[in-house]
Coordinates of C-alpha atoms in Angstrom, one line a residue:
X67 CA 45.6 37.6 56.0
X68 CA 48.1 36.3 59.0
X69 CA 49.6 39.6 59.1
X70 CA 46.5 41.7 60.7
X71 CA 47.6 44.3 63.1
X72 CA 47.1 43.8 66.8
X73 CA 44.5 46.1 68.6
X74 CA 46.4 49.6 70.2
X75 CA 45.4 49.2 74.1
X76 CA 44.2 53.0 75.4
X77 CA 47.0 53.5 78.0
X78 CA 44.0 54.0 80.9
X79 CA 42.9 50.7 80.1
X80 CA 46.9 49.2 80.7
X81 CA 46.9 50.8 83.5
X82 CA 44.0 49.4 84.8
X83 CA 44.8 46.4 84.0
X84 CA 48.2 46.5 86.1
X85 CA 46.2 48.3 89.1
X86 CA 43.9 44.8 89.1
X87 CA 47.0 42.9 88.6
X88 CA 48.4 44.1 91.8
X89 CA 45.4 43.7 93.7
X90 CA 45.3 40.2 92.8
X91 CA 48.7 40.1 94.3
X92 CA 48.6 42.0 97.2
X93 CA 45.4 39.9 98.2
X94 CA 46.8 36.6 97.5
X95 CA 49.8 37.4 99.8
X96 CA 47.4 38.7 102.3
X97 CA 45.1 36.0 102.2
X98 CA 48.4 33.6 102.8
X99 CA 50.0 35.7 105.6
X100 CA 46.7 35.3 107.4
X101 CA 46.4 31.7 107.3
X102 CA 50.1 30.6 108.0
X103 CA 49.4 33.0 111.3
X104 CA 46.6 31.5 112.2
X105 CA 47.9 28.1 111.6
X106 CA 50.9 29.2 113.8
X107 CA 48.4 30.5 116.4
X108 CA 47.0 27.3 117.2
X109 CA 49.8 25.3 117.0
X110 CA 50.6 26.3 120.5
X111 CA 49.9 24.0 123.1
X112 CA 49.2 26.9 125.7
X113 CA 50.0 27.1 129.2
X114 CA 52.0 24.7 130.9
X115 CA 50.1 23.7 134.4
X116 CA 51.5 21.5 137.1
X117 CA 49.5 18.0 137.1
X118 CA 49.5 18.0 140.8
X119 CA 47.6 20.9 141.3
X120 CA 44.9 19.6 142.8
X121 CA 42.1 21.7 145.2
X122 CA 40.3 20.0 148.6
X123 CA 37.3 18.0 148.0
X124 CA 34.5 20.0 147.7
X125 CA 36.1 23.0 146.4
X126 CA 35.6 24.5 142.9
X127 CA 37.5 26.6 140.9
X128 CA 36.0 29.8 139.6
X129 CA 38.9 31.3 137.8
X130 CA 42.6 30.7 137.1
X131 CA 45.3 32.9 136.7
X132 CA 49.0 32.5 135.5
X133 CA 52.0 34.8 136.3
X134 CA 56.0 33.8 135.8
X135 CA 56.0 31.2 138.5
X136 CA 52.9 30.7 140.3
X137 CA 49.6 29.8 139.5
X138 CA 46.2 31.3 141.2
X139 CA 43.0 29.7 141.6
X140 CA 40.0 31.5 142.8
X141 CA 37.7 29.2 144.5
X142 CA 33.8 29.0 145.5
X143 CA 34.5 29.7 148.9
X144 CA 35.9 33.4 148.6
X145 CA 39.8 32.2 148.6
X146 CA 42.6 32.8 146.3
X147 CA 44.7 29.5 146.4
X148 CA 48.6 30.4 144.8
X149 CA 50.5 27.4 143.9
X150 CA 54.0 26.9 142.4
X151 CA 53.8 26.9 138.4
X152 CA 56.4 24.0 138.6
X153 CA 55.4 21.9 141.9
X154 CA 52.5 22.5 142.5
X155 CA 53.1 23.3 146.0
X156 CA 50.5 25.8 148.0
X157 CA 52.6 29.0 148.2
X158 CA 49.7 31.7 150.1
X159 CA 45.8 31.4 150.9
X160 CA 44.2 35.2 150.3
X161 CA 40.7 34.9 152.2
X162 CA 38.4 37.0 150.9
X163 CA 35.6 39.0 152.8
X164 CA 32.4 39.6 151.1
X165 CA 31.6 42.5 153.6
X166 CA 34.8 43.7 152.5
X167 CA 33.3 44.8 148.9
X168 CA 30.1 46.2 149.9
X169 CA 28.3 42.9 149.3
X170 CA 26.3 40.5 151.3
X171 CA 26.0 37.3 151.4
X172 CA 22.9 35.8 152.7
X173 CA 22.3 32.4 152.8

């Protein structure tokens, strides 16, 4: 009674069985590829901004841009302030006209 033959496997069902296989595997590496970018993604500590950049009193910044060396800041008052990335140091003031754009500006 040890000696009872093993069960022939239909060679669609081994194969289906490998095709699952290598799904599992495929996924798995997938799912790890994903994470370990993701963990790499937010490991950066972003942009690097001069701590004495600072804007006049009374001014607020609207948006911020970066480019290799300079750093502009779009304010509340229609100007574009660009500073030195490293010093901080004003480089240009762009005043910007509202009339200029086809918009008004009533106050």
């Amino acid at each position: 009674m040890d000696e009872s033959p093993e069960p022939i496997e239909p060679a669609n069902l081994r194969f289906l069985r490998l095709l699952v296989t290598g799904l599992t595997v495929v996924m798995m590496v997938g799912l790890v590829t994903v994470v370990a970018l993701i963990v790499m993604r937010f490991r950066d500590d972003g942009p690097i901004l001069p701590e004495n950049l600072a804007l006049q009193d009374g001014v607020m910044a609207q948006a911020v841009t970066m480019g290799d060396g300079w750093v502009a800041v779009v304010t509340d008052d229609n100007r574009i302030l660009i500073h030195d990335r490293i010093t901080g140091a004003l480089r240009q003031e762009v005043v910007l006209s509202p009339e200029a754009f086809g918009v008004s500006v009533s106050e």
